[in-house]
XYZ file of C-alpha atoms in Angstrom:
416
model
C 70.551 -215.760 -78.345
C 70.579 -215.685 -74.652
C 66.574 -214.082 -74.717
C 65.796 -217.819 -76.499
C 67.846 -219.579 -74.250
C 66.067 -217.841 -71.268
C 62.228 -218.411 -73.060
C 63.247 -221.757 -73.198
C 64.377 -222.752 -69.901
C 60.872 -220.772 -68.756
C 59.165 -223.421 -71.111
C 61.179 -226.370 -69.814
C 60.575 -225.417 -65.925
C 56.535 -225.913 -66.777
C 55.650 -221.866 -66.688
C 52.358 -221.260 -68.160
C 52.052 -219.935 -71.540
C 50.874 -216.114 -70.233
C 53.912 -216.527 -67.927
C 56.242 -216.840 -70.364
C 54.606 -214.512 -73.021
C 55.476 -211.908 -70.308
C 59.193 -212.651 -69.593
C 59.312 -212.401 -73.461
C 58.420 -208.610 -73.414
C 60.113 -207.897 -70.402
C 63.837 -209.257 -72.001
C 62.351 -207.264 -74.792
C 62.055 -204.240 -72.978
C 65.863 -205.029 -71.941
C 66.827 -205.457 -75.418
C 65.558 -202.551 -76.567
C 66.751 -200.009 -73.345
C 70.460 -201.442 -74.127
C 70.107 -200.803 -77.815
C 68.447 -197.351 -77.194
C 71.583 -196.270 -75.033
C 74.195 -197.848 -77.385
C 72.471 -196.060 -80.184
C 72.468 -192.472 -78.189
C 76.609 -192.980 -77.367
C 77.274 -193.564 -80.798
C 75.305 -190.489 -81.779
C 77.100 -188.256 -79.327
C 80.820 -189.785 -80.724
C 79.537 -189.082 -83.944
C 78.062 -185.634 -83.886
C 81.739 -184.523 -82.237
C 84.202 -186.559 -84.687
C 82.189 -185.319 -87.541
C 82.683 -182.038 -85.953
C 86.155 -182.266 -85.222
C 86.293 -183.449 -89.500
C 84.731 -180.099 -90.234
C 87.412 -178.043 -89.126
C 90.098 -176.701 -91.519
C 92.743 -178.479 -90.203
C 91.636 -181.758 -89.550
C 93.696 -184.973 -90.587
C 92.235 -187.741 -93.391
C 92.572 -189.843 -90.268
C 89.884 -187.678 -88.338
C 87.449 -187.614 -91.844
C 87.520 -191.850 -91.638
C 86.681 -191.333 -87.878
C 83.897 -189.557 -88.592
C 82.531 -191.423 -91.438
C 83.194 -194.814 -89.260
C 81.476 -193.277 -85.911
C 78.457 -192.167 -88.232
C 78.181 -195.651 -90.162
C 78.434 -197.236 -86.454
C 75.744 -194.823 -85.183
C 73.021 -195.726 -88.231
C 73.729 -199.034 -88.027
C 72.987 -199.254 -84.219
C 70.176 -196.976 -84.955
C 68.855 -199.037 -87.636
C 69.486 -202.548 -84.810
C 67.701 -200.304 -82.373
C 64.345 -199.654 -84.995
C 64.157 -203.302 -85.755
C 64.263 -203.981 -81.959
C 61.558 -201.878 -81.516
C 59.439 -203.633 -84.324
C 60.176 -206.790 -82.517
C 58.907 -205.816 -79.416
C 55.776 -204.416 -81.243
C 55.535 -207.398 -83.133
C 55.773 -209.695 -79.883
C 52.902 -207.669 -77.926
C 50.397 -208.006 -80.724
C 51.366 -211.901 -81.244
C 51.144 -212.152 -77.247
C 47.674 -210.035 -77.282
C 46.520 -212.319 -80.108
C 47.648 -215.441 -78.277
C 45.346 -214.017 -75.275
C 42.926 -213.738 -77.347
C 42.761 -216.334 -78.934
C 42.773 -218.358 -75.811
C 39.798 -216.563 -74.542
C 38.150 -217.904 -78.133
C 39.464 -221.412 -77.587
C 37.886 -221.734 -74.035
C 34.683 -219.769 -75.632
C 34.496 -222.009 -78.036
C 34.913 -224.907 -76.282
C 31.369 -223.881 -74.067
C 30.162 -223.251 -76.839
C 30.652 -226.588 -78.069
C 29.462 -228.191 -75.417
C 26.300 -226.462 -75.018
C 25.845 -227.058 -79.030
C 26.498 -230.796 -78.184
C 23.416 -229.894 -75.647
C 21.516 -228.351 -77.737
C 21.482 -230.904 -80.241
C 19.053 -232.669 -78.482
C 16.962 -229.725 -77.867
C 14.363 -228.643 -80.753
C 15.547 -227.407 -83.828
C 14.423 -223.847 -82.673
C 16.580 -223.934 -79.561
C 19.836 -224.915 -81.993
C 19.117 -221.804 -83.609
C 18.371 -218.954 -81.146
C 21.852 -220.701 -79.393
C 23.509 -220.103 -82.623
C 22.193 -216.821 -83.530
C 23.588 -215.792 -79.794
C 26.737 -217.594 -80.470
C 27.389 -215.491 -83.926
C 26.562 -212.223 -82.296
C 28.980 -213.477 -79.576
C 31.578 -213.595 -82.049
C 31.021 -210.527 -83.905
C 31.018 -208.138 -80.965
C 34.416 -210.157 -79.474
C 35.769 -209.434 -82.903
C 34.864 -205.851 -82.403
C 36.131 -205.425 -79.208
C 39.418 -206.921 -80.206
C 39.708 -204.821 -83.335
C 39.010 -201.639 -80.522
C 41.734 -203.043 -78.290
C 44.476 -203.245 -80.648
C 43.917 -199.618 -82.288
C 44.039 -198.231 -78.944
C 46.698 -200.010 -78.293
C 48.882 -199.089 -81.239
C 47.740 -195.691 -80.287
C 49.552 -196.135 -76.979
C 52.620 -196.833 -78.965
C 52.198 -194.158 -81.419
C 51.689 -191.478 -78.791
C 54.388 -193.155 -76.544
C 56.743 -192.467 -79.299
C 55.493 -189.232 -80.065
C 56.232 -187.670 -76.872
C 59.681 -189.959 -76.291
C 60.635 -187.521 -79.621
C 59.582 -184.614 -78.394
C 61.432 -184.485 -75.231
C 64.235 -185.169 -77.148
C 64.038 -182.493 -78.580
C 63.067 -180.214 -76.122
C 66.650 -180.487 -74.466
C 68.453 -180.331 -77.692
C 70.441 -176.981 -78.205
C 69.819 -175.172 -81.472
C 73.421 -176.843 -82.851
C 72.336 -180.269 -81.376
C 68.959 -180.070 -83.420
C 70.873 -178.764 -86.718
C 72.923 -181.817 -86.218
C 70.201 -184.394 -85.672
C 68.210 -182.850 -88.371
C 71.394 -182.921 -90.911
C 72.350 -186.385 -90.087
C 68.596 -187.817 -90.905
C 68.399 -185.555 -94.034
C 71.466 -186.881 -95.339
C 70.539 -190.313 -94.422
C 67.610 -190.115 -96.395
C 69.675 -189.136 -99.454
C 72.491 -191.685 -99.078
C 69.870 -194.194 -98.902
C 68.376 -192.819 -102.489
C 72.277 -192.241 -103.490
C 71.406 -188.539 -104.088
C 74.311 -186.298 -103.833
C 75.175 -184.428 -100.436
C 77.022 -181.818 -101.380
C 74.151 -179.250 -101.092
C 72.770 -180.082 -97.646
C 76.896 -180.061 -96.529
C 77.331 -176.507 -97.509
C 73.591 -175.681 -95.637
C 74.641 -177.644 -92.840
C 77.826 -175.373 -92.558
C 76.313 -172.036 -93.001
C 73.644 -173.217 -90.862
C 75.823 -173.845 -88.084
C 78.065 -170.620 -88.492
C 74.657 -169.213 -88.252
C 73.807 -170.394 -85.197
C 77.352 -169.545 -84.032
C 77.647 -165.970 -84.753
C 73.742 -165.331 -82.824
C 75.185 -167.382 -79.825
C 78.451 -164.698 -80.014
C 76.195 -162.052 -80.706
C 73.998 -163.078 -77.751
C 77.145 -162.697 -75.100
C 78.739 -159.837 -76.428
C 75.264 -157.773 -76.242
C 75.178 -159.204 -72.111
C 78.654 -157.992 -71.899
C 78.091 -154.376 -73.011
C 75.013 -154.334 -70.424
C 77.524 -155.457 -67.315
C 79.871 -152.589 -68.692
C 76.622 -150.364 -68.872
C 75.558 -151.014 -65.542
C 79.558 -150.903 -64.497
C 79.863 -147.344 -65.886
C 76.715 -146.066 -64.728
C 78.149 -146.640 -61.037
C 80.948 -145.661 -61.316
C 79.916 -142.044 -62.388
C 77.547 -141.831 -59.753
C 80.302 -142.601 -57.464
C 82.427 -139.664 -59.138
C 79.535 -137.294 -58.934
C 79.608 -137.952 -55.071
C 83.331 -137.553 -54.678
C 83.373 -134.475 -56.192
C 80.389 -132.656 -54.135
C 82.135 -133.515 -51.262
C 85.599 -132.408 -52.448
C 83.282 -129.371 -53.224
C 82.087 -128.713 -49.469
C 85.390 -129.593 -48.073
C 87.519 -126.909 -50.165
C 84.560 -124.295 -49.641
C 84.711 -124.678 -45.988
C 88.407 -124.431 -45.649
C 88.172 -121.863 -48.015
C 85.978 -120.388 -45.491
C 87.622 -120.678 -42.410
C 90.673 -119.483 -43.756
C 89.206 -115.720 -44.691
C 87.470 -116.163 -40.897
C 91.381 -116.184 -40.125
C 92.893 -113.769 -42.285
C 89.879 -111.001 -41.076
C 90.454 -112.278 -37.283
C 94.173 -111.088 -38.154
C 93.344 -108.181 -39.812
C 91.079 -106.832 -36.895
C 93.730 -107.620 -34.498
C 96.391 -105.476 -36.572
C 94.069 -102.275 -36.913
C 92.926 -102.273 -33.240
C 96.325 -102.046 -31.629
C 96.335 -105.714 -29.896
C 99.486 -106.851 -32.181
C 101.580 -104.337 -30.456
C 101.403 -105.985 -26.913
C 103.087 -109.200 -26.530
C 99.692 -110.966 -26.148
C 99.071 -110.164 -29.169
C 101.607 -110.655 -30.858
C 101.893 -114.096 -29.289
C 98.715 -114.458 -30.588
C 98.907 -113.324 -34.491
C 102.103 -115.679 -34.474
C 99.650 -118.586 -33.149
C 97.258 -117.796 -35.531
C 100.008 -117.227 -38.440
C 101.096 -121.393 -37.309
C 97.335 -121.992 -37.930
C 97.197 -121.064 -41.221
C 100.579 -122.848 -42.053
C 99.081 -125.841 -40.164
C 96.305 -126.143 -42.229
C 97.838 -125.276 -45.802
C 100.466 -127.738 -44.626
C 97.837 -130.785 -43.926
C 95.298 -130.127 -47.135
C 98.536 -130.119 -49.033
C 99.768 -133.692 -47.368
C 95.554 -134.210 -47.738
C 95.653 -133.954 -51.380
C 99.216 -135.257 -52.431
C 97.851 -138.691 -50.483
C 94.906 -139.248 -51.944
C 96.899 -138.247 -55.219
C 99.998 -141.145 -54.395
C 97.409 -143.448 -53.693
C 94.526 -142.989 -56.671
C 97.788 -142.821 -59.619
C 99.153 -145.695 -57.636
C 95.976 -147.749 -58.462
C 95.683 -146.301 -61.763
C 99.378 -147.553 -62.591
C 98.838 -151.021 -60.934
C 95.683 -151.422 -63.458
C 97.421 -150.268 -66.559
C 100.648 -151.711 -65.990
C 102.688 -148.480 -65.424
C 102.440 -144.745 -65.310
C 101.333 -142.900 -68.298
C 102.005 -139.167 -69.590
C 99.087 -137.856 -67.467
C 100.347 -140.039 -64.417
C 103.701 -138.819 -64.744
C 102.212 -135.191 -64.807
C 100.083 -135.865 -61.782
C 103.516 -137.037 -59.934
C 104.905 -134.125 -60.749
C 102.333 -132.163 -59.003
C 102.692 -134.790 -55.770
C 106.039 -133.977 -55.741
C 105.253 -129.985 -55.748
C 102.651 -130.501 -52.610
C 105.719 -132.405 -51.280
C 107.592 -129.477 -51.559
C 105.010 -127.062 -49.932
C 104.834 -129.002 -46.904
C 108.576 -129.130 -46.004
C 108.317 -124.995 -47.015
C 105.877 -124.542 -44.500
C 107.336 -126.781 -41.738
C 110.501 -124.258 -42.643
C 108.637 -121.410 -42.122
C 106.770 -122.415 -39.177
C 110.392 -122.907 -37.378
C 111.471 -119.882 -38.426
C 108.646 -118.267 -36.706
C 109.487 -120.108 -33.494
C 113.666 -119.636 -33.477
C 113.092 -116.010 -34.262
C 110.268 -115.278 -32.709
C 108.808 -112.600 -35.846
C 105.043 -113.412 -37.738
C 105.326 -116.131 -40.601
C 103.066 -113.941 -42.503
C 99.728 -114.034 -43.666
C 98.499 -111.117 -42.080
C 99.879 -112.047 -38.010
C 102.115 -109.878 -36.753
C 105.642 -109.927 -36.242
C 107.504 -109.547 -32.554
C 107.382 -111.619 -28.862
C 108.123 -111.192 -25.847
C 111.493 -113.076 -25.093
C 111.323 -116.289 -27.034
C 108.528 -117.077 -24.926
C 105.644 -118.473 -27.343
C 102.074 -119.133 -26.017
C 100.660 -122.418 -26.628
C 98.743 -122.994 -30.188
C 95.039 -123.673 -28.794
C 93.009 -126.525 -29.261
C 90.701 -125.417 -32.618
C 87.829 -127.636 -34.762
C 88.809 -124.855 -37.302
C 86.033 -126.724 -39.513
C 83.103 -127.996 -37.151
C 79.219 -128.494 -37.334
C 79.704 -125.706 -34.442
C 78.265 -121.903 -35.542
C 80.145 -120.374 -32.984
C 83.847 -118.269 -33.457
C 86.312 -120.292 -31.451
C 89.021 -117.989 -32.117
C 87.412 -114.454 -31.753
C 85.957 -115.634 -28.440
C 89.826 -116.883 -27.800
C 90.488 -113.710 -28.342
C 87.340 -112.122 -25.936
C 88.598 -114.178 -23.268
C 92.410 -112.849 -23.925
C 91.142 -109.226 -23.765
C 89.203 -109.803 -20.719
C 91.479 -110.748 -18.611
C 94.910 -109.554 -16.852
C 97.769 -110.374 -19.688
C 100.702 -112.383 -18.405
C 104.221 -111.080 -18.004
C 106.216 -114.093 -16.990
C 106.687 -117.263 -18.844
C 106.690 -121.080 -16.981
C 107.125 -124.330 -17.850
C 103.989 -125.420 -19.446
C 104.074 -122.306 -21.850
C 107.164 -123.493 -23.629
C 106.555 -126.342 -26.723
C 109.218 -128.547 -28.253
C 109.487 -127.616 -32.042
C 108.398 -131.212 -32.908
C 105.710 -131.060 -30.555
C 104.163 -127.951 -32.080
C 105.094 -129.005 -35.557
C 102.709 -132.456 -34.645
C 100.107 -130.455 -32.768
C 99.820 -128.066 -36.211
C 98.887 -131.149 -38.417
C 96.851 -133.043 -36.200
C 94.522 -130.077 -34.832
C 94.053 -128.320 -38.574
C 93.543 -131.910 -40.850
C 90.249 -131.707 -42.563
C 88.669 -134.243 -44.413
């Protein structure tokens, strides 16, 4: 063996005896660190081919793998025990050895000093050898001290070497371990294993179904947690799909009374006026126009995402198009009406009235028609119409291109 071979060349090169006691337990320690990792690979292949055997479809081929890799494993577990033995062994030979050699040279003083003595009086030979025996009695039980404590060491050493072991073994890994030594223990007393297989099985489906049980209850908590924001998200849409319609809802009677008050006092008969109900007629085409292009976007857009997630459109989406399509069909019927009102010059309805004043149209104003502002924009329009001198010509900056008005309608009455 190459650990001989190196003890003796230590021997040969004239290294002292505690010299080469200690190169001993240090190739020892080697020895046994090598064995200890060979041992723990072989464990690992065997734990997975034997798992791999277990399955319902594996091969006779896979069954031998298993039962070689686990006859490889004990016997490089069984190499790696009687390595550790030998390394015991060798520290309590090499701690006798010291010992001993302390008792050589302490018995070699003694000898002396009895050679001494032996010329002193009788009664000096034996107080010195009533001293010498206590001497040896107390070395005796100090070495008797020193090795428990030192196979103490050992014991504890391997103790907690065990339990971290196991401390980083996963309930499966300690099932296996456990299996593997119970069933060595019966193969060694050629006791049947047929017992502890069928526990080991249901011990590991055991383990199995808690592990699935374990992720499937963290799953429904994500989707918990999912779900719970996700409402909250749809309780804040819809309060503020609340406010919105209530304030257009809002501004639009505003409208429809401004309209009526300008029909019962006699204003829609002048051409201010009636250039005026026709402006505010646009208005309320303008904004019925853009909450219906509002609402038919946000429509396209939510099915759209719905569809992409689901892999196409369902009965409900298809309904839901349906309706896009009909707000589609509002807008281009108010854009209609809206140029009616401006080729013939009569009220688009909705309580403005009809007439004008020679094609001539007065510009739409320039409304928030849904603003933090408390104040009437259009009544005091409307003030500041009344107040002063009304206009009987028409220029240049009067007159609005049809798509210019048609852009000015959407952009000025968009809410949201």
């Amino acid at each position: 063996m190459a650990r001989d071979a190196q003890l003796g060349m230590a021997k040969a090169s004239g290294k002292s005896a505690a010299e080469v006691r200690k190169l001993a337990v240090e190739l020892a320690n080697q020895e046994v660190q090598q064995k200890l990792t060979n041992a723990q690979t072989l464990r690992a292949i065997a734990i997975e081919a034997i798992r791999v055997a277990g399955l319902e479809d594996a091969t006779d081929a896979e069954k031998e793998t298993a039962k070689r890799a686990l006859k490889e494993f004990n016997e490089a577990n069984d190499s790696l025990k009687t390595s550790v033995l030998n390394r015991r062994k060798l520290l309590i030979e090499n701690k006798i050895a010291e010992t001993q050699e302390q008792t050589d040279a302490s018995k070699k003083a003694n000898d002396e000093a009895k050679a001494k003595r032996d010329e002193a009086t009788k009664k000096e030979l034996e107080a010195i050898k009533k001293a010498n025996d206590d001497k040896l009695a107390e070395e005796k039980r100090l070495k008797e001290e020193r090795r428990k404590l030192f196979l103490d060491a050992i014991k504890a050493a391997d103790d907690l070497e065990k339990s971290l072991k196991e401390s980083v073994e996963t309930p499966a890994e300690k099932e296996n371990r456990e299996y593997l030594e119970k069933k060595k223990i019966l193969e060694d007393n050629y006791r049947s294993t047929e017992l502890l297989d069928k526990q080991h099985k249901e011990k590991l489906q055991e383990i199995s179904n808690e592990s699935f049980a374990a992720d499937a209850e963290a799953a429904m908590e994500r989707d918990a947690k999912k779900k719970e924001e996700e409402d909250k998200k749809a309780a804040e849409d819809v309060d503020r799909e609340q406010k919105r319609t209530a304030a257009i809802q809002s501004f639009k009677e505003n409208l429809n009374n401004i309209i009526s008050g300008i029909e019962a006092s006699g204003i829609a008969k002048s051409k201010a006026g009636q250039a005026l109900s026709k402006t505010l007629a646009l208005t309320q085409i303008g904004i019925d126009t853009a909450v219906a292009i509002g609402n038919a976007s946000k429509l396209a857009t939510a099915e759209g995402a719905k569809a992409a997630a689901v892999g196409g459109p369902g009965a409900g989406t298809i309904a839901r198009i349906v309706s896009y399509a009909s707000s589609y069909a509002q807008v281009l019927t108010n854009f209609m009406r809206a140029k009616t009102m401006l080729s013939s010059g009569g009220s688009g309805g909705g309580g403005g009235a009809a007439g004008g004043g020679g094609g001539a149209e007065a510009a739409a104003p320039s409304f928030n028609v849904v603003g933090p502002s408390g104040a009437n924009q259009i009544a005091e329009s409307i003030g500041a119409r009344e107040s002063q001198p009304l206009k009987a010509f028409v220029v240049g900056g009067d007159v609005t291109t049809q798509q210019g008005l048609n852009r000015g309608i959407v952009q000025n009455a968009t809410l949201g």
